[in-house]
């Protein structure tokens, strides 16, 4: 029906339906005009008061806040799914997106009848369990705020209130509590022999707490602290059975029982004869294969080892395995939107410094607009947020660019260099690009590196920052002679200019970038640590010693699932 026809009805009852009708019409027109499922979802999301309500509940905390957090997680997952729907094979458009969602539906949440395996665990809601019985029943996640869930039921149109005699009053909190208690009773009485009820108790008072219904079971709850022996999941079960079959401390009978259970799991198939537990089959046990080895070295020991400043830091200070897999094997993840953000800002900074683009924010934003849509973001709101961050970064750059920097003047931007350095018994070839090279009043070369990341090193880390130090060593070896009219300048220092981060208030505040300077490396002992770093990195490359090392860098590593130093990777290689 047309929403305009509702204007003749009582606004107290018709306003919700009219608002919904207008929103649905707007969304339908968007889809008819070629809009994607993701754009339609954004239109629906923006057109209701639900986002603001969820935000208020999430900020308020407590059980209602935790429910709001879960709802927001679900909404984020839905938008993430929609953002990738257009990239999938099998058709595009809103209808295909809905078909994909229905195909992912969990059996416990649908009213459609499904074929039930006699030897399988049944997973369902408490409502679906009415009238059924099992020898063992597990009622999981009995948390306060979830069970009982005292939130109002119904929808925008409040169809649940429509009765034979007109509109009924909504259920009171007391009535809702009684209804939830009856539902818990239904779930608990499905067990013929054994009932297991689980809940989580957080140490903090405002964290997850067990439901009040646990005290009504007549049994004292048992506190279990620490992690379980293994997660209650098929992969963990298969891993334990596999380990048992080769455990020399296990009895022959136990090893035989584990092997038989694995065989039963490996033989299980679905209706289309596909294995349900493929990891149980010995053909999938990668750990049985001998490690591979190559007789051909990766690098020729008689030639200089080629590295970059960032590679040097990875090899010597963070994780040489991450360097090998990302740089040598080239198995790193593809470029992200964050890297695209940095590339765009770097290009515009270079254009301003070289004089190709005026130092005017309006002009830079116009240039930014022309390429911004080519960057891939997870959601429209993220694109808008990052564009605001890019504007702030460009503003900081312009202020830095137009202020006096101790009398330094720019002599080159995006300056490529290629020098070979001696590092103990090794020769190291360093190749890279300097964002900006400046001449200070003493005629020394000062190197500037623009950063657009969210993190920044500490003061001590800047003093021994490998990339800045390598720039200074490259200056000493003639990397910038050509822009100093053939003269060999001394290194005058280097600095990181953090364009995404504002300076401290004493240094100018948010409007100017955070600047982190490294002092000039003198030919004496102050620069010896750089040579040691180069030698360590070169030795690891030539000796092919790429051992994993854990730290903050693990959070951004693409190889966690195959790293022997982390739990998720250890089960793959051991």
Coordinates of C-alpha atoms in Angstrom, one line a residue:
X1 CA 0.0 0.0 0.0
X2 CA 1.1 3.6 -0.6
X3 CA 2.3 5.2 2.7
X4 CA 0.4 8.4 1.8
X5 CA -2.9 6.6 2.3
X6 CA -2.0 6.3 6.0
X7 CA -2.3 10.0 6.6
X8 CA -6.0 9.6 7.1
X9 CA -5.6 7.3 10.1
X10 CA -4.8 8.1 13.7
X11 CA -1.1 9.1 13.8
X12 CA -0.6 7.3 17.1
X13 CA -1.1 4.0 15.2
X14 CA -0.2 4.9 11.6
X15 CA 3.1 6.8 12.1
X16 CA 5.3 3.7 12.4
X17 CA 3.7 2.1 9.4
X18 CA 4.0 5.3 7.3
X19 CA 7.7 5.7 8.2
X20 CA 8.3 2.1 7.3
X21 CA 6.5 2.4 4.0
X22 CA 8.5 5.5 3.0
X23 CA 11.7 3.8 3.9
X24 CA 10.9 0.7 1.9
X25 CA 9.9 2.8 -1.1
X26 CA 13.2 4.7 -0.9
X27 CA 15.1 1.4 -0.8
X28 CA 13.1 -0.1 -3.6
X29 CA 13.9 2.9 -5.8
X30 CA 17.5 2.6 -4.9
X31 CA 17.6 -1.0 -6.0
X32 CA 15.7 -0.3 -9.2
X33 CA 18.2 2.4 -10.1
X34 CA 21.1 -0.2 -10.0
X35 CA 22.0 0.1 -6.3
X36 CA 23.8 -2.8 -4.6
X37 CA 22.5 -4.9 -1.7
X38 CA 25.1 -3.1 0.5
X39 CA 23.7 0.3 -0.4
X40 CA 20.2 -0.9 0.2
X41 CA 21.2 -2.1 3.7
X42 CA 22.8 1.2 4.5
X43 CA 19.6 3.0 3.4
X44 CA 17.5 0.8 5.7
X45 CA 20.1 1.2 8.6
X46 CA 20.2 5.0 8.3
X47 CA 16.4 5.3 8.0
X48 CA 15.6 3.8 11.5
X49 CA 16.3 4.9 15.0
X50 CA 17.8 1.5 15.7
X51 CA 21.5 2.7 15.3
X52 CA 21.1 5.4 17.9
X53 CA 19.3 3.1 20.3
X54 CA 22.0 0.4 20.0
X55 CA 24.7 3.1 20.6
X56 CA 22.9 4.3 23.8
X57 CA 22.5 0.8 25.1
X58 CA 26.1 -0.2 24.3
X59 CA 27.5 2.9 26.1
X60 CA 25.3 2.3 29.1
X61 CA 26.8 -1.1 29.7
X62 CA 25.4 -3.9 31.8
X63 CA 23.2 -6.8 30.4
X64 CA 21.4 -4.5 27.9
X65 CA 24.8 -3.1 26.7
X66 CA 26.1 -6.6 26.1
X67 CA 23.0 -7.5 24.1
X68 CA 23.6 -4.3 22.1
X69 CA 27.2 -5.3 21.5
X70 CA 26.1 -8.6 20.2
X71 CA 23.5 -7.0 17.9
X72 CA 26.2 -4.6 16.6
X73 CA 28.5 -7.5 15.9
X74 CA 25.8 -9.2 13.9
X75 CA 25.0 -6.0 11.9
X76 CA 28.7 -5.6 11.2
X77 CA 28.9 -9.2 9.9
X78 CA 25.9 -8.6 7.7
X79 CA 27.4 -5.5 6.2
X80 CA 30.7 -7.2 5.7
X81 CA 28.8 -10.0 3.9
X82 CA 27.0 -7.5 1.7
X83 CA 30.2 -5.6 0.9
X84 CA 31.7 -8.8 -0.6
X85 CA 28.5 -10.0 -2.3
X86 CA 29.2 -8.1 -5.5
X87 CA 32.6 -9.8 -5.8
X88 CA 31.3 -13.4 -5.5
X89 CA 30.5 -15.7 -8.4
X90 CA 27.0 -17.0 -8.9
X91 CA 25.3 -13.8 -9.7
X92 CA 24.9 -10.3 -8.2
X93 CA 22.0 -8.2 -6.9
X94 CA 19.8 -8.1 -3.8
X95 CA 17.9 -11.4 -4.6
X96 CA 21.2 -13.4 -5.0
X97 CA 22.5 -11.8 -1.8
X98 CA 19.3 -13.0 0.1
X99 CA 19.8 -16.5 -1.4
X100 CA 23.3 -16.6 -0.1
X101 CA 22.2 -15.6 3.4
X102 CA 19.5 -18.3 3.4
X103 CA 22.1 -20.8 2.3
X104 CA 24.1 -20.0 5.4
X105 CA 21.2 -20.3 7.8
X106 CA 21.7 -22.3 11.0
X107 CA 19.3 -25.3 11.4
X108 CA 18.5 -24.2 15.0
X109 CA 17.1 -20.9 13.8
X110 CA 14.7 -22.0 11.1
X111 CA 11.2 -23.4 11.2
X112 CA 11.8 -25.5 8.1
X113 CA 11.9 -29.2 8.7
X114 CA 15.3 -30.9 8.1
X115 CA 16.6 -34.4 7.8
X116 CA 18.0 -35.5 11.2
X117 CA 21.0 -37.8 11.5
X118 CA 20.3 -40.5 14.1
X119 CA 24.0 -40.4 15.3
X120 CA 24.4 -36.7 15.4
X121 CA 24.1 -33.9 18.0
X122 CA 20.9 -31.9 17.6
X123 CA 21.4 -28.2 17.8
X124 CA 18.2 -26.1 18.2
X125 CA 16.5 -23.3 20.2
X126 CA 14.5 -24.0 23.3
X127 CA 11.3 -23.3 21.4
X128 CA 12.1 -26.0 18.9
X129 CA 12.8 -28.6 21.6
X130 CA 9.2 -28.7 22.9
X131 CA 7.8 -32.2 22.9
X132 CA 11.2 -33.9 22.4
X133 CA 13.5 -35.8 24.7
X134 CA 17.2 -37.0 24.8
X135 CA 19.3 -38.9 27.2
X136 CA 21.8 -36.0 27.5
X137 CA 20.8 -32.3 27.0
X138 CA 23.2 -29.4 27.2
X139 CA 21.7 -25.9 27.8
X140 CA 24.6 -23.6 27.0
X141 CA 25.2 -19.9 27.5
X142 CA 22.7 -19.4 30.3
X143 CA 23.8 -15.8 31.0
X144 CA 22.0 -12.9 32.7
X145 CA 20.6 -10.6 30.1
X146 CA 20.2 -13.4 27.6
X147 CA 18.2 -15.8 29.7
X148 CA 16.1 -14.2 30.9
X149 CA 15.9 -11.7 28.0
X150 CA 13.5 -9.0 29.3
X151 CA 13.6 -6.9 26.1
X152 CA 10.2 -6.0 24.5
X153 CA 9.2 -8.5 21.8
X154 CA 7.6 -7.6 18.5
X155 CA 8.4 -5.4 15.6
X156 CA 7.9 -1.9 14.2
X157 CA 4.2 -2.5 13.6
X158 CA 3.8 -4.4 17.0
X159 CA 1.9 -7.2 15.3
X160 CA 2.3 -9.2 18.6
X161 CA -0.2 -6.9 20.3
X162 CA -3.0 -7.4 17.8
X163 CA -5.7 -9.6 19.3
X164 CA -9.3 -10.5 18.7
X165 CA -10.6 -7.6 20.8
X166 CA -8.2 -4.9 19.5
X167 CA -4.7 -3.9 20.7
X168 CA -3.5 -5.6 23.9
X169 CA -1.2 -4.0 26.4
X170 CA 2.5 -5.0 26.0
X171 CA 3.8 -7.6 28.4
X172 CA 5.1 -6.3 31.7
X173 CA 8.6 -7.1 32.8
X174 CA 7.1 -9.5 35.3
X175 CA 5.2 -11.4 32.7
X176 CA 8.2 -11.5 30.4
X177 CA 10.3 -13.0 33.3
X178 CA 7.6 -15.7 33.9
X179 CA 7.6 -16.5 30.2
X180 CA 11.4 -16.8 30.1
X181 CA 11.3 -19.0 33.2
X182 CA 8.8 -21.3 31.6
X183 CA 11.0 -21.5 28.5
X184 CA 14.1 -22.4 30.6
X185 CA 12.0 -25.1 32.3
X186 CA 11.1 -26.5 28.9
X187 CA 14.8 -26.7 27.9
X188 CA 15.9 -28.3 31.2
X189 CA 13.2 -31.0 31.2
X190 CA 14.1 -32.4 27.8
X191 CA 16.8 -34.6 29.4
X192 CA 15.9 -38.1 30.4
X193 CA 19.1 -39.0 32.2
X194 CA 21.6 -36.1 32.4
X195 CA 21.3 -32.3 32.1
X196 CA 24.3 -30.0 31.7
X197 CA 23.8 -26.2 32.1
X198 CA 26.7 -23.9 31.3
X199 CA 27.4 -20.2 31.8
X200 CA 30.4 -17.9 31.9
X201 CA 31.3 -15.7 34.9
X202 CA 33.6 -12.8 34.3
X203 CA 35.8 -11.5 37.1
X204 CA 34.5 -7.9 36.7
X205 CA 31.0 -7.2 38.1
X206 CA 29.9 -5.5 34.8
X207 CA 31.1 -8.5 32.7
X208 CA 29.1 -11.6 31.8
X209 CA 27.3 -13.2 34.8
X210 CA 25.4 -16.5 35.1
X211 CA 21.6 -16.3 34.9
X212 CA 19.5 -16.0 38.0
X213 CA 17.8 -19.2 36.8
X214 CA 20.8 -21.3 37.8
X215 CA 20.0 -20.8 41.4
X216 CA 16.5 -22.3 40.8
X217 CA 17.8 -25.6 39.6
X218 CA 18.3 -26.9 43.1
X219 CA 21.9 -27.8 42.5
X220 CA 25.0 -25.8 43.6
X221 CA 26.7 -24.5 40.4
X222 CA 30.3 -25.9 40.0
X223 CA 33.0 -23.3 39.2
X224 CA 35.5 -24.4 36.7
X225 CA 38.5 -22.1 36.4
X226 CA 41.2 -22.1 33.7
X227 CA 41.0 -23.2 30.1
X228 CA 39.4 -26.6 29.3
X229 CA 41.7 -29.5 28.3
X230 CA 40.7 -28.8 24.7
X231 CA 38.0 -26.8 22.9
X232 CA 34.7 -28.7 22.4
X233 CA 35.1 -28.7 18.6
X234 CA 35.8 -31.3 15.9
X235 CA 39.3 -29.9 14.9
X236 CA 40.4 -30.1 18.6
X237 CA 39.1 -33.6 19.0
X238 CA 40.8 -34.8 15.8
X239 CA 44.1 -33.1 16.9
X240 CA 43.9 -34.9 20.3
X241 CA 43.1 -38.3 18.7
X242 CA 46.0 -37.9 16.2
X243 CA 48.4 -37.0 19.0
X244 CA 47.3 -40.0 21.0
X245 CA 47.9 -42.5 18.1
X246 CA 51.6 -41.5 18.1
X247 CA 52.1 -40.9 21.8
X248 CA 54.8 -43.3 23.1
X249 CA 53.5 -42.9 26.7
X250 CA 50.0 -44.0 25.7
X251 CA 49.1 -47.7 26.1
X252 CA 48.7 -49.8 23.0
X253 CA 45.0 -50.2 23.7
X254 CA 44.5 -46.4 24.0
X255 CA 46.4 -45.7 20.8
X256 CA 44.4 -48.4 19.0
X257 CA 41.1 -46.9 20.3
X258 CA 42.2 -43.5 19.1
X259 CA 43.0 -44.8 15.6
X260 CA 39.6 -46.6 15.4
X261 CA 37.7 -43.5 16.4
X262 CA 39.7 -41.5 13.8
X263 CA 38.7 -44.1 11.2
X264 CA 35.0 -43.7 12.1
X265 CA 35.2 -39.9 11.8
X266 CA 37.1 -40.2 8.5
X267 CA 34.3 -42.5 7.1
X268 CA 31.5 -40.0 7.9
X269 CA 30.0 -38.4 4.8
X270 CA 27.1 -36.1 4.1
X271 CA 24.1 -36.6 1.8
X272 CA 26.3 -35.9 -1.2
X273 CA 29.0 -38.3 -0.1
X274 CA 31.4 -35.6 0.9
X275 CA 33.6 -36.3 4.0
X276 CA 32.3 -34.5 7.1
X277 CA 35.7 -34.7 8.9
X278 CA 38.3 -34.7 6.2
X279 CA 41.1 -33.9 8.7
X280 CA 40.6 -37.3 10.3
X281 CA 42.0 -39.1 7.2
X282 CA 45.8 -39.8 7.3
X283 CA 46.1 -38.3 3.8
X284 CA 45.5 -34.9 5.3
X285 CA 48.1 -35.2 8.1
X286 CA 50.7 -32.9 6.8
X287 CA 52.9 -33.5 9.8
X288 CA 53.7 -37.0 8.6
X289 CA 55.7 -35.7 5.6
X290 CA 59.4 -35.1 6.0
X291 CA 60.5 -31.4 5.8
X292 CA 61.6 -30.4 2.4
X293 CA 65.1 -29.0 1.7
X294 CA 66.7 -27.3 -1.3
X295 CA 70.3 -27.8 -2.3
X296 CA 70.3 -24.5 -4.2
X297 CA 70.9 -21.5 -2.0
X298 CA 68.5 -18.6 -2.1
X299 CA 71.3 -16.0 -2.5
X300 CA 74.8 -16.2 -4.0
X301 CA 77.3 -15.7 -1.1
X302 CA 79.7 -14.0 -3.4
X303 CA 77.3 -11.2 -4.3
X304 CA 76.0 -8.4 -2.0
X305 CA 72.8 -9.1 -0.1
X306 CA 70.1 -6.8 -1.4
X307 CA 67.8 -5.3 1.3
X308 CA 65.7 -2.3 2.0
X309 CA 65.5 -0.2 5.1
X310 CA 62.1 -1.7 6.2
X311 CA 63.4 -5.3 5.4
X312 CA 66.4 -4.6 7.7
X313 CA 64.2 -3.9 10.6
X314 CA 62.1 -7.1 10.0
X315 CA 65.1 -9.3 9.6
X316 CA 67.1 -8.1 12.6
X317 CA 64.5 -6.7 15.1
X318 CA 61.1 -8.3 14.6
X319 CA 60.6 -11.6 12.7
X320 CA 62.9 -13.0 10.0
X321 CA 60.3 -15.6 9.1
X322 CA 57.8 -12.9 8.4
X323 CA 60.3 -11.2 6.1
X324 CA 61.1 -14.4 4.2
X325 CA 57.4 -15.4 3.6
X326 CA 56.4 -11.8 2.7
X327 CA 59.4 -10.5 0.8
X328 CA 61.2 -13.6 -0.5
X329 CA 58.3 -15.9 -1.2
X330 CA 56.0 -12.9 -1.9
X331 CA 53.1 -14.5 -0.2
X332 CA 52.1 -11.4 1.7
X333 CA 48.5 -10.2 1.7
X334 CA 47.5 -7.9 -1.2
X335 CA 47.5 -4.1 -0.6
X336 CA 45.0 -2.8 1.8
X337 CA 42.9 0.4 1.9
X338 CA 45.4 1.6 4.5
X339 CA 48.3 1.2 2.1
X340 CA 46.2 3.0 -0.6
X341 CA 45.6 5.8 1.8
X342 CA 49.4 6.2 2.4
X343 CA 50.2 6.0 -1.3
X344 CA 47.7 8.8 -2.2
X345 CA 49.0 11.1 0.5
X346 CA 52.6 10.4 -0.5
X347 CA 51.9 11.2 -4.1
X348 CA 50.2 14.5 -3.3
X349 CA 53.0 15.5 -0.9
X350 CA 55.5 14.8 -3.7
X351 CA 53.5 16.9 -6.1
X352 CA 53.5 19.9 -3.7
X353 CA 57.2 19.6 -2.9
X354 CA 58.1 19.4 -6.6
X355 CA 55.9 22.4 -7.6
X356 CA 53.6 20.4 -9.8
X357 CA 50.6 21.1 -7.5
X358 CA 50.2 24.4 -5.5
X359 CA 50.3 24.2 -1.7
X360 CA 46.6 24.8 -1.4
X361 CA 44.3 22.4 0.5
X362 CA 41.3 23.0 -1.8
X363 CA 43.4 21.9 -4.8
X364 CA 44.8 18.9 -3.0
X365 CA 41.3 17.8 -1.9
X366 CA 40.1 18.1 -5.5
X367 CA 43.0 15.9 -6.6
X368 CA 42.1 13.5 -3.7
X369 CA 38.4 13.3 -4.8
X370 CA 39.5 12.3 -8.3
X371 CA 41.1 9.1 -7.1
X372 CA 39.5 8.3 -3.7
X373 CA 36.7 6.1 -5.1
X374 CA 39.3 3.7 -6.5
X375 CA 40.3 2.7 -3.0
X376 CA 38.5 -0.3 -1.6
X377 CA 37.0 0.1 1.8
X378 CA 34.9 -2.4 3.8
X379 CA 31.9 0.0 4.1
X380 CA 30.9 3.5 3.0
X381 CA 31.2 4.9 6.5
X382 CA 34.8 3.7 6.6
X383 CA 35.5 5.5 3.3
X384 CA 34.1 8.7 4.7
X385 CA 36.0 8.4 7.9
X386 CA 39.3 7.7 6.1
X387 CA 38.7 10.6 3.7
X388 CA 38.4 12.9 6.7
X389 CA 41.6 11.5 8.1
X390 CA 43.3 12.1 4.7
X391 CA 42.2 15.7 4.7
X392 CA 43.6 16.2 8.2
X393 CA 46.9 14.5 7.1
X394 CA 47.1 16.9 4.1
X395 CA 46.4 19.9 6.3
X396 CA 49.2 18.8 8.7
X397 CA 51.6 18.3 5.7
X398 CA 50.9 21.8 4.3
X399 CA 51.6 23.4 7.7
X400 CA 54.8 21.4 8.0
X401 CA 55.8 22.2 4.4
X402 CA 55.2 26.0 4.8
X403 CA 56.8 26.5 8.1
X404 CA 60.5 27.2 8.8
X405 CA 62.3 23.9 9.6
X406 CA 65.6 25.2 11.0
X407 CA 66.6 26.8 7.7
X408 CA 66.4 23.5 5.8
X409 CA 65.4 23.7 2.1
X410 CA 64.1 20.8 -0.1
X411 CA 66.5 19.6 -2.8
X412 CA 64.8 16.3 -3.9
X413 CA 61.5 14.4 -3.4
X414 CA 60.9 10.6 -3.9
X415 CA 64.7 10.2 -4.5
X416 CA 65.6 6.7 -5.5
X417 CA 69.0 5.4 -4.3
X418 CA 71.1 2.2 -4.7
X419 CA 74.3 1.9 -2.6
X420 CA 76.4 -1.0 -1.4
X421 CA 77.7 -0.9 2.3
X422 CA 80.3 -3.0 4.1
X423 CA 78.9 -4.8 7.1
X424 CA 81.6 -6.9 8.7
X425 CA 82.3 -9.9 6.4
X426 CA 79.2 -9.1 4.3
X427 CA 78.4 -6.6 1.6
X428 CA 74.9 -5.2 1.7
X429 CA 73.2 -3.5 -1.2
X430 CA 70.5 -1.1 0.0
X431 CA 67.9 0.1 -2.4
X432 CA 65.0 2.4 -1.6
X433 CA 63.4 5.8 -2.0
X434 CA 63.7 8.9 0.2
X435 CA 60.4 10.8 0.5
X436 CA 62.3 14.1 0.8
X437 CA 66.0 15.2 0.9
X438 CA 66.7 18.6 2.4
X439 CA 69.9 20.7 2.8
X440 CA 70.5 22.2 6.2
X441 CA 72.3 25.6 6.7
X442 CA 75.6 23.6 7.2
X443 CA 75.3 22.0 3.8
X444 CA 74.5 18.6 5.3
X445 CA 71.8 16.3 3.8
X446 CA 68.7 15.8 6.0
X447 CA 66.3 13.0 5.1
X448 CA 62.5 13.1 5.8
X449 CA 60.3 10.1 5.7
X450 CA 56.5 10.7 5.8
X451 CA 54.4 8.1 7.7
X452 CA 50.7 7.6 7.4
X453 CA 50.2 4.7 9.8
X454 CA 48.4 4.8 13.1
X455 CA 51.4 3.7 15.2
X456 CA 54.6 5.5 16.0
X457 CA 57.9 4.4 17.5
X458 CA 59.1 5.5 21.0
X459 CA 61.8 8.0 21.4
X460 CA 64.4 5.3 22.1
X461 CA 63.2 3.4 19.0
X462 CA 63.6 6.5 16.8
X463 CA 67.2 6.9 18.0
X464 CA 68.0 3.4 16.6
X465 CA 65.4 3.4 13.8
X466 CA 66.9 1.2 11.1
X467 CA 65.3 2.8 8.1
X468 CA 66.4 6.4 9.1
X469 CA 69.9 5.1 9.9
X470 CA 70.1 3.4 6.5
X471 CA 69.1 6.7 4.8
X472 CA 72.0 8.4 6.7
X473 CA 74.5 5.7 5.7
X474 CA 73.3 5.9 2.1
X475 CA 74.0 9.7 2.2
X476 CA 77.5 9.0 3.4
X477 CA 78.0 6.5 0.5
X478 CA 76.9 9.0 -2.2
X479 CA 73.2 8.3 -2.5
X480 CA 72.4 12.1 -2.8
X481 CA 75.5 13.4 -4.5
X482 CA 73.6 14.2 -7.7
X483 CA 71.2 16.6 -6.0
X484 CA 74.0 18.3 -4.2
X485 CA 75.7 19.2 -7.5
X486 CA 78.1 16.3 -7.3
X487 CA 79.4 17.1 -3.8
X488 CA 79.4 14.4 -1.1
X489 CA 77.4 15.9 1.8
X490 CA 77.6 14.6 5.4
X491 CA 74.4 13.2 6.9
X492 CA 72.7 15.9 9.0
X493 CA 70.1 13.6 10.6
X494 CA 66.7 12.2 9.6
X495 CA 63.1 12.4 10.8
X496 CA 59.7 10.7 10.7
X497 CA 56.8 13.0 10.0
X498 CA 53.6 11.3 11.3
X499 CA 50.9 12.8 9.1
X500 CA 48.1 10.9 10.7
X501 CA 49.0 12.0 14.2
X502 CA 49.0 15.4 15.7
X503 CA 51.9 16.8 17.7
X504 CA 51.8 17.4 21.4
X505 CA 50.3 20.7 22.6
X506 CA 53.8 22.1 23.4
X507 CA 54.9 21.3 19.8
X508 CA 51.9 22.9 18.1
X509 CA 49.0 20.6 18.8
X510 CA 46.8 18.5 16.5
X511 CA 47.1 20.9 13.5
X512 CA 50.7 20.0 12.9
X513 CA 52.2 16.5 12.4
X514 CA 54.1 14.7 15.1
X515 CA 57.8 14.9 14.1
X516 CA 60.3 12.3 15.4
X517 CA 64.0 13.1 14.7
X518 CA 67.1 11.0 14.7
X519 CA 70.4 12.7 15.3
X520 CA 73.1 12.8 12.7
X521 CA 75.2 9.6 12.6
X522 CA 78.9 10.4 13.2
X523 CA 81.6 8.3 11.6
X524 CA 82.6 7.0 15.0
X525 CA 81.0 4.7 17.5
X526 CA 77.5 6.3 17.4
X527 CA 76.9 4.5 14.0
X528 CA 78.4 1.1 14.8
X529 CA 75.0 -0.3 15.8
X530 CA 73.8 0.2 12.2
X531 CA 76.7 -1.9 10.9
X532 CA 75.9 -4.6 13.4
X533 CA 72.3 -4.6 12.3
X534 CA 73.3 -4.9 8.7
X535 CA 75.6 -7.8 9.4
X536 CA 73.0 -9.6 11.4
X537 CA 70.4 -9.2 8.7
X538 CA 72.8 -10.3 5.9
X539 CA 73.9 -13.3 7.9
X540 CA 70.4 -14.5 8.4
X541 CA 69.6 -14.2 4.7
X542 CA 72.7 -16.0 3.5
X543 CA 72.6 -18.7 6.2
X544 CA 68.8 -19.1 5.6
X545 CA 68.0 -18.9 9.2
X546 CA 64.4 -17.6 9.3
X547 CA 63.1 -18.3 12.8
X548 CA 59.8 -16.9 14.0
X549 CA 59.8 -14.3 16.8
X550 CA 56.7 -13.1 18.5
X551 CA 55.7 -9.6 19.4
X552 CA 53.4 -6.7 18.5
X553 CA 54.1 -7.3 14.8
X554 CA 52.2 -10.7 15.1
X555 CA 48.9 -8.8 15.2
X556 CA 49.4 -7.6 11.6
X557 CA 51.1 -10.7 10.3
X558 CA 49.5 -12.6 7.3
X559 CA 51.1 -15.9 8.3
X560 CA 49.8 -16.5 11.8
X561 CA 48.0 -19.8 10.7
X562 CA 51.3 -21.3 9.5
X563 CA 53.7 -19.9 12.2
X564 CA 55.1 -22.5 14.7
X565 CA 55.5 -19.8 17.3
X566 CA 51.8 -19.2 17.6
X567 CA 49.0 -21.7 18.7
X568 CA 47.0 -21.4 15.5
X569 CA 50.1 -22.2 13.4
X570 CA 51.6 -24.8 15.7
X571 CA 48.8 -27.2 15.1
X572 CA 49.5 -27.0 11.4
X573 CA 53.2 -27.8 11.5
X574 CA 53.5 -30.1 14.5

